[in-house]
Coordinates of C-alpha atoms in Angstrom, one line a residue:
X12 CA -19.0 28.0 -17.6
X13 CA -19.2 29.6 -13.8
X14 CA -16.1 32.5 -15.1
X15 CA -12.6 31.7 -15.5
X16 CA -10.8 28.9 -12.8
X17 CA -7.5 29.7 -11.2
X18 CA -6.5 26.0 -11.9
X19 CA -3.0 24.3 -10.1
X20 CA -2.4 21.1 -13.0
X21 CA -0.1 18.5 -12.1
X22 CA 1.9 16.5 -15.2
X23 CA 1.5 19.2 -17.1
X24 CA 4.7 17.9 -19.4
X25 CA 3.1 14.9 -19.7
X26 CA 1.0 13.4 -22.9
X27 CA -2.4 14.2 -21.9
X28 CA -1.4 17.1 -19.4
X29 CA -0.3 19.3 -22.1
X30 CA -3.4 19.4 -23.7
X31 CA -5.3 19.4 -20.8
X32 CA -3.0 23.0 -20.0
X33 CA -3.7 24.3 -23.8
X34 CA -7.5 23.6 -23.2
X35 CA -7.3 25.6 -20.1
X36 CA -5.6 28.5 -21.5
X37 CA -8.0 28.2 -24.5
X38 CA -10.9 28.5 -22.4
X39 CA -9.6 31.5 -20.6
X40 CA -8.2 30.4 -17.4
X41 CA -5.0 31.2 -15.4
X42 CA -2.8 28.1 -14.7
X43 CA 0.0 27.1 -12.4
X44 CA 1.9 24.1 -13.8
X45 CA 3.8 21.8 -11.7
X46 CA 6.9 20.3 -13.9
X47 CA 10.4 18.4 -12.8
X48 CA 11.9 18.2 -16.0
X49 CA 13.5 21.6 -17.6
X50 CA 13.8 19.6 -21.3
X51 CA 10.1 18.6 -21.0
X52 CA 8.6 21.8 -19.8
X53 CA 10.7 23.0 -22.4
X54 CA 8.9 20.8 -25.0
X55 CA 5.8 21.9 -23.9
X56 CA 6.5 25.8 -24.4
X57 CA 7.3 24.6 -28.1
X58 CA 3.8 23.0 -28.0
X59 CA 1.8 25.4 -26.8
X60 CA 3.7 27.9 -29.0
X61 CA 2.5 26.2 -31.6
X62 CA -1.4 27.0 -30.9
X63 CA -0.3 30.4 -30.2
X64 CA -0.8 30.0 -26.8
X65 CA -0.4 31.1 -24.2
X66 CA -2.2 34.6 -25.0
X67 CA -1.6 36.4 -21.8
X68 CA 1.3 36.4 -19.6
X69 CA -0.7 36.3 -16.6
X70 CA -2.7 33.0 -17.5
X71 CA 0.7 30.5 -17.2
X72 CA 3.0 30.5 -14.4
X73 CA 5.6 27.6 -14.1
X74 CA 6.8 26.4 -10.5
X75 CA 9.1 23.5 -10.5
X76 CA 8.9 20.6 -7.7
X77 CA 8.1 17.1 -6.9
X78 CA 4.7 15.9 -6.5
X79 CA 5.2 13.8 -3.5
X80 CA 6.5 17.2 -1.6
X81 CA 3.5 19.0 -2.3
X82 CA 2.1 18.9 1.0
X83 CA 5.6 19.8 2.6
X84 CA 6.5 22.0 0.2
X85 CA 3.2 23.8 -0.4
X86 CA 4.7 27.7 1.6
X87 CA 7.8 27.2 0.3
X88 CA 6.4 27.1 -3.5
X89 CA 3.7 29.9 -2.6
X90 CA 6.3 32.1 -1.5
X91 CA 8.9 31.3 -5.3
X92 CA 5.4 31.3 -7.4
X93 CA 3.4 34.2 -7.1
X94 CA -0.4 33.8 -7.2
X95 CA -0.5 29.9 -6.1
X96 CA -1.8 30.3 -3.0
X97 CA -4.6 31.9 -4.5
X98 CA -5.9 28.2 -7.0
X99 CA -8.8 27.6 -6.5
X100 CA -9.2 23.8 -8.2
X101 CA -6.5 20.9 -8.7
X102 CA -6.4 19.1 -12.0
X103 CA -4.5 16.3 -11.1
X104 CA -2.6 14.5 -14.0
X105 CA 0.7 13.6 -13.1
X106 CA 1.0 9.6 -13.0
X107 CA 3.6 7.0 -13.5
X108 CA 2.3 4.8 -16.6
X109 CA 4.4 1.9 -16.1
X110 CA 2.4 -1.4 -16.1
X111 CA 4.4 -3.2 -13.9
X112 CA 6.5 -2.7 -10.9
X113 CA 10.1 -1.8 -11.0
X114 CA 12.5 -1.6 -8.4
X115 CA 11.6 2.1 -7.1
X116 CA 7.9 1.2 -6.7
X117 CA 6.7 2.9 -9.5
X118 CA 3.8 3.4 -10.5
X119 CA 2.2 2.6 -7.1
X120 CA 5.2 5.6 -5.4
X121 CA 3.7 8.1 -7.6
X122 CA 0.0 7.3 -8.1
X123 CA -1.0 6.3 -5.2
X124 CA 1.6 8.6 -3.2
X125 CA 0.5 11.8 -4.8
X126 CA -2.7 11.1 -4.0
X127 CA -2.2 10.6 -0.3
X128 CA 0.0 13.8 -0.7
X129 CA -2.6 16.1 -2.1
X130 CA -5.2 14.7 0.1
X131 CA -2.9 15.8 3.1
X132 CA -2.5 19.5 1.1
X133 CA -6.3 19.8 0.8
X134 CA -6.9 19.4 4.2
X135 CA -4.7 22.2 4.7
X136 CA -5.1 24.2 1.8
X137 CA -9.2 23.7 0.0
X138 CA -9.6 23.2 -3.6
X139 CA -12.0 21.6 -5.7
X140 CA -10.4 18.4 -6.7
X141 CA -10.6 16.8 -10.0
X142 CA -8.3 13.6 -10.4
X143 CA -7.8 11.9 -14.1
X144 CA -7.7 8.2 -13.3
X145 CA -8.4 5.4 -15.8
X146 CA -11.5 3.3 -16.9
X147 CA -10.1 0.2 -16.5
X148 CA -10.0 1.2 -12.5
X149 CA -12.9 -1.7 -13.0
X150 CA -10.3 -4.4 -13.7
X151 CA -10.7 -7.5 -15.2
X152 CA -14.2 -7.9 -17.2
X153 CA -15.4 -9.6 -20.2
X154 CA -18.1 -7.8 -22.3
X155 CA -20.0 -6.5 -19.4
X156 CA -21.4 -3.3 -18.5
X157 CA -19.4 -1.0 -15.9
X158 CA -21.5 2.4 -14.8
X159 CA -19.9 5.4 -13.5
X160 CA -19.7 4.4 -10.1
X161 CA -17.3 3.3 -7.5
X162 CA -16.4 -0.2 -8.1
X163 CA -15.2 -3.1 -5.6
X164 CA -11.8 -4.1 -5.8
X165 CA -11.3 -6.6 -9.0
X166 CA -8.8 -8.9 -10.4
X167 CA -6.7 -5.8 -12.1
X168 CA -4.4 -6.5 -15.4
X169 CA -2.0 -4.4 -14.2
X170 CA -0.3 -2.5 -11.3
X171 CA -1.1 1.0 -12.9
X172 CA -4.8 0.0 -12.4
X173 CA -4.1 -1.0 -9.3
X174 CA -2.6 2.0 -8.3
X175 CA -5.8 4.7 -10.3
X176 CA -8.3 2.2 -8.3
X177 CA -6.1 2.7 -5.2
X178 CA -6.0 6.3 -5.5
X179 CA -9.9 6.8 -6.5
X180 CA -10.3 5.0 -3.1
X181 CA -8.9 7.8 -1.1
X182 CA -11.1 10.6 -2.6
X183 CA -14.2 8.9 -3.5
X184 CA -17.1 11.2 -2.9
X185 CA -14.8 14.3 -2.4
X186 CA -13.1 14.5 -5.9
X187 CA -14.3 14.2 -9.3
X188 CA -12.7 11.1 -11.0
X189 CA -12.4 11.6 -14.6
X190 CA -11.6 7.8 -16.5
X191 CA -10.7 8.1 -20.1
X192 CA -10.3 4.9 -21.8
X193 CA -6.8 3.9 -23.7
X194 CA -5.7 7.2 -24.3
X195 CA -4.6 8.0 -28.3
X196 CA -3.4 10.6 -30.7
X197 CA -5.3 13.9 -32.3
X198 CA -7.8 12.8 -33.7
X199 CA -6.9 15.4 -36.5
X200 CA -3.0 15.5 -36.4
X201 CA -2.7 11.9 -35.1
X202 CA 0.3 13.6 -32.5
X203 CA 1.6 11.6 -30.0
X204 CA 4.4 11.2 -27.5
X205 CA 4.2 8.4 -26.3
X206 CA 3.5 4.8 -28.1
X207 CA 3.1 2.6 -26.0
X208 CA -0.4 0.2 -25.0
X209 CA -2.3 0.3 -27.7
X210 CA 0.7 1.4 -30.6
X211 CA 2.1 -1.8 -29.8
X212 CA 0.2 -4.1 -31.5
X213 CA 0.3 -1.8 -34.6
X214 CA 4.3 -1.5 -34.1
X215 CA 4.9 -5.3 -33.8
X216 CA 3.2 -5.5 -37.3
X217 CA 4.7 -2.7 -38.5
X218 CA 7.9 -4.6 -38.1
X219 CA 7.0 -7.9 -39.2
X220 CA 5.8 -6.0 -42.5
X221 CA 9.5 -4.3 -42.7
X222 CA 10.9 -8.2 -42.0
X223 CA 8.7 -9.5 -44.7
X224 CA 9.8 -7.5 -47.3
X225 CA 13.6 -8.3 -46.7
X226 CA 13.0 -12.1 -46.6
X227 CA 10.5 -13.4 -49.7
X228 CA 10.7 -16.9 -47.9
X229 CA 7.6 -16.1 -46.1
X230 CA 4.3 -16.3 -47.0
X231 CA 2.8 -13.0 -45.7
X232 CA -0.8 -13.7 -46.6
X233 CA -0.8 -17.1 -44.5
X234 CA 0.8 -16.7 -41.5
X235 CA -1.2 -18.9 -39.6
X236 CA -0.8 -17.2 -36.1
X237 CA -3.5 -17.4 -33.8
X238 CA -4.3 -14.5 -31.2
X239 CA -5.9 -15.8 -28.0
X240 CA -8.8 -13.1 -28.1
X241 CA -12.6 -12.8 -28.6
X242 CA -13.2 -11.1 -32.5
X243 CA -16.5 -9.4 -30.9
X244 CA -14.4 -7.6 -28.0
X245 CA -13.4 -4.1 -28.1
X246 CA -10.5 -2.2 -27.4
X247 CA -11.7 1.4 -25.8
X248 CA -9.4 3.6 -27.6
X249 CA -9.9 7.9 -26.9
X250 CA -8.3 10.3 -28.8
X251 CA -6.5 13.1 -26.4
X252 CA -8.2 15.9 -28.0
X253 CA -11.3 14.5 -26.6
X254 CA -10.4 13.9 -23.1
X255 CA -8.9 17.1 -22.6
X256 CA -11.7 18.9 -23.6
X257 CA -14.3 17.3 -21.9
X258 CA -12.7 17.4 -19.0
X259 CA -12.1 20.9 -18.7
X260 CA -15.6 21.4 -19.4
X261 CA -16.8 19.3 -16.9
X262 CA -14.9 20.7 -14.0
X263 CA -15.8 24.1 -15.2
X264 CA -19.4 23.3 -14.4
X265 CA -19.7 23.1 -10.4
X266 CA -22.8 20.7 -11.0
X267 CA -20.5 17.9 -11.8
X268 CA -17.8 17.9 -8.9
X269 CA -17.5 15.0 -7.0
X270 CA -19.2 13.1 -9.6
X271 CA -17.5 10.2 -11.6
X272 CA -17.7 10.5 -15.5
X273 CA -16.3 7.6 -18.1
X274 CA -13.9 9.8 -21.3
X275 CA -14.7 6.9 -23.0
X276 CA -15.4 6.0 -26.9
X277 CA -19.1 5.0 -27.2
X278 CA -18.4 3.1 -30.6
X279 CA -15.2 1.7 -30.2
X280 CA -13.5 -0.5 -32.7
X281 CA -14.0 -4.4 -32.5
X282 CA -10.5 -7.0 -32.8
X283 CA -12.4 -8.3 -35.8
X284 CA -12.6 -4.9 -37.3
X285 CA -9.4 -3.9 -36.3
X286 CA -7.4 -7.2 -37.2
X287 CA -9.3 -6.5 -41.2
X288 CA -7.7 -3.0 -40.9
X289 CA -4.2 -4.0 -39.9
X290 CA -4.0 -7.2 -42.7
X291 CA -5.1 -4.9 -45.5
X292 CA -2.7 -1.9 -44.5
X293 CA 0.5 -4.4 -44.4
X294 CA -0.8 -6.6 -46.8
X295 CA -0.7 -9.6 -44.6
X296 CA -3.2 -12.8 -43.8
X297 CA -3.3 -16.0 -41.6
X298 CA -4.0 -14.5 -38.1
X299 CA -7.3 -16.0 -36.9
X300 CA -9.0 -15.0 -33.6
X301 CA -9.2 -18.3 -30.9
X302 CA -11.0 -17.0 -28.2
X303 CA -10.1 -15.7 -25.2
X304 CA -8.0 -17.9 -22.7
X305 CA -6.9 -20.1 -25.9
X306 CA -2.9 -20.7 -26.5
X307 CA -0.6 -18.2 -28.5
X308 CA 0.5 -19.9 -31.3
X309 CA 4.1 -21.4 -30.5
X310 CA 6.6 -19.0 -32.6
X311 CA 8.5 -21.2 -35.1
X312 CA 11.1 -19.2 -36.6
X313 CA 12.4 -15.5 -36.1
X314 CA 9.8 -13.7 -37.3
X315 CA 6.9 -15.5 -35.3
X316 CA 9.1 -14.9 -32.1
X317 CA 9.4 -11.3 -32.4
X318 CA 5.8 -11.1 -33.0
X319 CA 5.1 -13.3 -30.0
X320 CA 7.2 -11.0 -27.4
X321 CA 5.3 -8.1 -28.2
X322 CA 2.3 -9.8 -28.5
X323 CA 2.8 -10.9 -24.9
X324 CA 2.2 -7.6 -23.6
X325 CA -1.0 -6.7 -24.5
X326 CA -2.9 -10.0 -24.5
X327 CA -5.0 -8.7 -21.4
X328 CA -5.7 -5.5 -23.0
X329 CA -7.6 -7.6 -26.1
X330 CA -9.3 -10.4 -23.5
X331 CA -10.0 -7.5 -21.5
X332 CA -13.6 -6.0 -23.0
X333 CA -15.5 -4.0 -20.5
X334 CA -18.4 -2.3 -22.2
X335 CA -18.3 1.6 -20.5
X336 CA -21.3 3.1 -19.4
X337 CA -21.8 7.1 -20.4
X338 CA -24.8 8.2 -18.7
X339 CA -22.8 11.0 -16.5
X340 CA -20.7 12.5 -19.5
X341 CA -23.5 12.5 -22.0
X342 CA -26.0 14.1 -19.9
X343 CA -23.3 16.4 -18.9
X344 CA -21.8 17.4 -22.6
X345 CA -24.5 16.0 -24.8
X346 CA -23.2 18.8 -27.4
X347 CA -19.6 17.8 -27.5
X348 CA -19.2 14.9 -30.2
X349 CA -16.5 12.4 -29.8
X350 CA -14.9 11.6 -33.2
X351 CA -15.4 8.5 -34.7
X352 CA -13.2 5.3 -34.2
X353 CA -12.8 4.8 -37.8
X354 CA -10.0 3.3 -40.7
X355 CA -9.9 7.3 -41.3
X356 CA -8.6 8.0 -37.6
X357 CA -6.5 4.7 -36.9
X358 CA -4.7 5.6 -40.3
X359 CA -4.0 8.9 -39.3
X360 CA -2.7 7.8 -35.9
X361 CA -0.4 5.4 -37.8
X362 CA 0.9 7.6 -40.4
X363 CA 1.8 9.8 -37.5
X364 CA 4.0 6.7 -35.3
X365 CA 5.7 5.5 -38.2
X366 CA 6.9 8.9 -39.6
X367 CA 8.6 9.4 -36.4
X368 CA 9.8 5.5 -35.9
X369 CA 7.4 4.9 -33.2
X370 CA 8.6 8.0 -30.3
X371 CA 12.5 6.4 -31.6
X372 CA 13.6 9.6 -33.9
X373 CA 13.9 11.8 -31.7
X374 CA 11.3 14.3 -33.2

């Protein structure tokens, strides 16, 4: 580590951003923390709290404001937040996750808008600049190979990949771009706060279970659905505790600025492997893989539908099977281990969204 980074960290309230701010204050360095919400930053006291963090009262200052004023608000919030004008580095990790576009233009307002913002600011004000965008910037693949480079425009799923292919367009070469892969819980507390991508799968079955039990008309082990997807493909899934740590180290390291680095699992699970994990925890059977592009199996009664709209969802995300590249990140943290994909960790990360009903309890 060069000695401790006076860091300004954007979506600090957020998911990922709060433990990318209790990594930072772990690590010894002084933070100024962007937020909009009083209940969220609020949250995020509780959290860090929690780690006994932070340990100085110099090492966290809050300044509230909108990201897309950050360019013309930049004096005004130097002069309320004493020390800003002093960061030297800008962890960028607010971001709208939305998949598709609503009616405000979200996510492309706030991903691609903040980064035209803050490349406006930087001009003005320097900092290193180190943005978190996404692996799947790559777009639409099927079991190839993507290296940690720039990549041409694809055919993207989404909008939000759009948008974190969009933004990486108007910093390449003068920002670090740090892509984690589908972003999950702890890997040792399975917390979360936000259950979405990924969880869905697992919460559509969760509730077909739950339907199961009150109806002994169906036969659970033979439900003969079958899931338009490829059983060798992979779903890239990181734990959080990993991303934020690696990439706090990496920008600590001047040697890796302005590079691109894939947060990304190097084992992840395969559909077959996770499909076998899924029908022994719920005690179900009859979903078969078809391949991907095949058709969805037509529901055919209530339970079949409901399992069909949130399957409808994620279908990309299991015909979508990039296989990420890690030369950058492993030659840059060859020490730092990512923990293993395994029934242990998927468990964990389950018991954890069905104690608190799936982000709907409140806690």
């Amino acid at each position: 580590m060069s000695g401790s980074m006076k860091v300004l960290l954007t979506g600090a309230t957020g998911f990922l951003g709060e433990y990318l701010l209790a990594e930072l204050l772990e690590r010894g360095h002084s933070v100024w923390a962007l937020y909009r919400s009083e209940s969220r930053k609020l949250d995020t006291i509780r959290f860090l709290s929690s780690l006994n963090l932070p340990r100085s009262s110099e090492s966290l200052r809050w300044f509230k404001g909108e990201i897309l004023d950050a360019s013309d608000k930049w004096e005004d919030w130097c002069r309320e937040c004493e020390g800003l004008e002093d960061v030297d580095n800008l962890l960028h990790s607010a971001a709208s996750t939305r998949l598709h576009m609503d009616e405000t233009g979200e996510p492309l307002r706030t991903n691609l808008g903040s980064a035209r913002v803050l490349r406006k600011l930087v001009e003005r004000k320097p900092m290193n600049v180190h943005l978190i965008s996404t692996a799947y910037v790559c777009g639409f693949i099927n079991g190839l190979s993507m290296a940690e480079v720039n990549h041409p425009r694809g055919d993207f799923v989404n909008v939000y990949e759009e948008s974190k292919w969009e933004s990486e367009q108007l910093w390449m070469g003068d920002a670090t771009l740090l892509r984690p892969a589908i972003i999950v819980g702890h890997s040792e507390t399975g917390r979360c706060t936000s259950f979405t991508g990924w969880y869905i799968l697992f919460q559509a079955v969760h509730l077909l279970d739950r339907l199961m039990g009150e109806d002994a008309g169906y036969n659970r082990r033979d439900l003969n659905i079958n899931i338009p997807a490829d059983a060798a493909g992979t779903t890239n899934i990181i734990p959080v505790d990993y991303v934020a740590k690696s990439a706090v180290r990496l920008i600590e390291n001047p040697e890796n600025h302005r590079k691109i680095f894939h947060l990304t699992h190097p084992a992840p699970p395969t559909h077959e492997w996770t499909l076998d994990l899924i029908c022994r925890r719920f005690n179900l059977g009859g979903f078969r893989f078809a391949g991907a592009g095949a058709p969805f199996t037509q529901p055919r009664n209530r339970v079949e539908r409901m399992v069909w709209r949130q399957m409808q969802t994620i279908l990309f995300h299991f015909s979508n099977n990039p296989v990420f590249e890690r030369t950058n990140i492993d030659r840059a943290l060859p020490d730092l281990p990512v923990p293993p994909a395994d029934e242990a960790l998927i468990n964990r990360l389950l018991n954890y969204a069905i104690e608190r009903d799936w982000g709907q309890s409140g806690h």
